[in-house]
Protein backbone atom coordinates (compact mmCIF):
# COMPACT_ATOMS: atom_id res chain seq x y z
CA MET A 1 -53.79 13.70 37.22
CA ILE A 2 -53.66 10.17 35.75
CA ARG A 3 -53.73 11.56 32.19
CA ARG A 4 -50.89 13.93 33.00
CA THR A 5 -48.81 11.07 34.49
CA LEU A 6 -49.49 8.90 31.43
CA LEU A 7 -48.59 11.75 29.08
CA ILE A 8 -45.31 12.43 30.88
CA SER A 9 -44.52 8.70 30.94
CA ALA A 10 -45.21 8.41 27.20
CA MET A 11 -43.01 11.43 26.46
CA LEU A 12 -40.12 10.04 28.51
CA SER A 13 -40.46 6.63 26.81
CA ALA A 14 -40.42 8.27 23.37
CA ALA A 15 -37.34 10.29 24.31
CA ALA A 16 -35.56 7.14 25.52
CA VAL A 17 -36.38 5.26 22.30
CA THR A 18 -35.29 8.23 20.18
CA GLY A 19 -32.04 8.51 22.16
CA ALA A 20 -31.31 4.79 21.76
CA ALA A 21 -32.01 5.00 18.02
CA ALA A 22 -29.69 7.99 17.72
CA GLN A 23 -26.91 6.10 19.53
CA GLU A 24 -27.35 3.11 17.21
CA ALA A 25 -27.27 5.38 14.16
CA ALA A 26 -24.11 7.05 15.46
CA LYS A 27 -22.42 3.67 15.91
CA ALA A 28 -23.33 2.69 12.34
CA LYS A 29 -21.53 5.75 10.92
CA GLY A 30 -18.06 4.26 11.19
CA LEU A 31 -16.13 1.08 10.62
CA ASP A 32 -16.86 -2.11 12.49
CA VAL A 33 -14.14 -4.75 12.91
CA GLU A 34 -14.80 -8.17 14.42
CA LEU A 35 -12.19 -10.82 15.17
CA ASN A 36 -14.29 -13.77 14.07
CA ALA A 37 -11.91 -16.74 14.30
CA LEU A 38 -8.37 -17.88 14.98
CA ALA A 39 -7.17 -21.12 13.38
CA ALA A 40 -3.81 -22.83 13.35
CA SER A 41 -2.14 -22.87 9.94
CA GLN A 42 1.07 -24.31 8.50
CA LYS A 43 2.70 -20.88 8.80
CA GLY A 44 1.33 -19.87 12.20
CA CYS A 45 -2.13 -18.49 12.92
CA LEU A 46 -4.91 -17.61 10.50
CA PHE A 47 -6.86 -14.56 11.69
CA THR A 48 -10.38 -14.15 10.27
CA PHE A 49 -12.03 -10.74 10.51
CA VAL A 50 -15.45 -9.44 9.50
CA ALA A 51 -15.24 -5.73 8.64
CA GLY A 52 -18.26 -3.53 8.04
CA ASN A 53 -18.48 -0.06 6.56
CA GLY A 54 -21.13 2.19 8.13
CA PHE A 55 -19.97 5.25 6.19
CA ALA A 56 -22.13 6.78 3.48
CA GLN A 57 -19.20 6.44 1.05
CA ASN A 58 -17.02 3.56 -0.07
CA VAL A 59 -13.62 3.01 1.50
CA SER A 60 -11.39 2.25 -1.48
CA LYS A 61 -8.44 1.15 0.67
CA VAL A 62 -7.88 0.69 4.40
CA SER A 63 -5.03 -0.86 6.35
CA PHE A 64 -4.88 -1.33 10.10
CA GLU A 65 -1.83 -1.57 12.32
CA PHE A 66 -2.52 -4.38 14.79
CA VAL A 67 -0.63 -5.00 18.01
CA ILE A 68 -0.80 -8.69 18.95
CA PHE A 69 -0.40 -9.42 22.67
CA ASN A 70 0.60 -12.86 23.94
CA ASP A 71 -0.56 -14.81 26.99
CA LYS A 72 2.01 -12.98 29.15
CA GLY A 73 0.44 -9.63 28.25
CA THR A 74 3.46 -8.49 26.29
CA VAL A 75 3.63 -7.40 22.67
CA GLU A 76 4.23 -10.40 20.44
CA ARG A 77 4.13 -8.56 17.13
CA LEU A 78 3.02 -5.49 15.24
CA ALA A 79 1.33 -6.33 11.96
CA LEU A 80 0.08 -4.07 9.19
CA LEU A 81 -2.96 -5.78 7.64
CA ASP A 82 -4.45 -4.56 4.35
CA PHE A 83 -8.25 -4.84 4.46
CA ARG A 84 -8.41 -3.49 0.87
CA ASP A 85 -11.79 -2.01 -0.07
CA LEU A 86 -14.93 -1.83 2.06
CA PRO A 87 -18.08 -0.81 0.14
CA ALA A 88 -20.51 1.53 1.92
CA GLY A 89 -23.11 -0.29 4.00
CA LYS A 90 -21.50 -3.70 3.40
CA SER A 91 -19.42 -6.22 5.33
CA LYS A 92 -16.46 -8.24 4.05
CA VAL A 93 -14.54 -11.19 5.45
CA ARG A 94 -10.76 -10.82 5.43
CA GLN A 95 -8.22 -13.48 6.39
CA PHE A 96 -4.56 -13.04 7.28
CA ASP A 97 -2.07 -15.85 7.86
CA VAL A 98 0.43 -14.50 10.40
CA PRO A 99 3.57 -16.63 10.45
CA GLY A 100 5.35 -17.72 13.63
CA ILE A 101 2.42 -17.16 16.00
CA LYS A 102 0.56 -19.87 17.88
CA CYS A 103 -3.14 -19.06 18.07
CA GLU A 104 -3.47 -20.37 21.61
CA THR A 105 -0.98 -17.75 22.86
CA VAL A 106 -2.87 -14.81 21.32
CA LYS A 107 -4.75 -13.10 24.16
CA ASN A 108 -5.56 -9.66 22.78
CA LEU A 109 -5.29 -7.51 19.70
CA LEU A 110 -5.26 -3.73 19.55
CA ILE A 111 -5.96 -1.70 16.43
CA ASN A 112 -3.27 0.89 16.97
CA ASP A 113 -3.88 2.99 13.85
CA ALA A 114 -5.25 3.07 10.32
CA PRO A 115 -2.27 4.44 8.37
CA VAL A 116 -4.12 3.96 5.07
CA CYS A 117 -7.70 5.24 4.87
CA GLU A 118 -8.78 6.22 1.38
CA GLY A 119 -12.09 6.94 -0.27
CA GLU A 120 -13.78 9.79 -2.05
CA GLY A 121 -14.67 12.45 0.52
CA LEU A 122 -12.95 10.59 3.37
CA ASP A 123 -10.36 12.27 5.59
CA LYS A 124 -7.25 10.18 6.32
CA GLY A 125 -7.98 9.77 10.04
CA ARG A 126 -11.67 9.02 9.56
CA CYS A 127 -11.25 5.21 9.62
CA MET A 128 -10.34 5.29 13.32
CA ASP A 129 -13.12 7.73 14.30
CA GLY A 130 -15.76 5.81 16.23
CA ILE A 131 -14.41 2.40 15.21
CA VAL A 132 -16.36 -0.42 16.84
CA THR A 133 -14.48 -3.61 17.72
CA ARG A 134 -15.50 -6.98 19.10
CA SER A 135 -14.30 -10.56 19.18
CA LYS A 136 -15.99 -13.94 18.89
CA THR A 137 -12.78 -15.66 20.00
CA PRO A 138 -11.16 -16.09 23.42
CA ALA A 139 -8.74 -13.31 22.35
CA GLY A 140 -10.02 -9.77 22.78
CA LEU A 141 -10.01 -6.97 20.19
CA ASP A 142 -9.77 -3.29 21.09
CA GLY A 143 -9.72 -0.24 18.87
């Protein structure tokens, strides 16, 4: 009876670990965009992003349409940001100086779309499939 209980327990533990590993692998199969920093600039606000490519192939060009929400929860601006190329399995830092915006009023960003998503063997809409977003700033980032 004890052996049977241990065997069942071991099987359930193995299934849980395998399931968790599968979920992690699934997450790694898309793009990952992190809002890493916001810093005041002479023009407005400098947005720093870290973007990772979990695809098996290179992304030769990707642009994201961002919606920037202010501290009142209303849309401050729509901005099309060109993240250029993202090599497979690599991360890149991209910075964008957005004029006329005060960093302290930025409360949230939304990646609305990826109108440009190019790479050999990549469908146009693939860049938004399973995108993972996070923020290391007081402003949130959703995808």
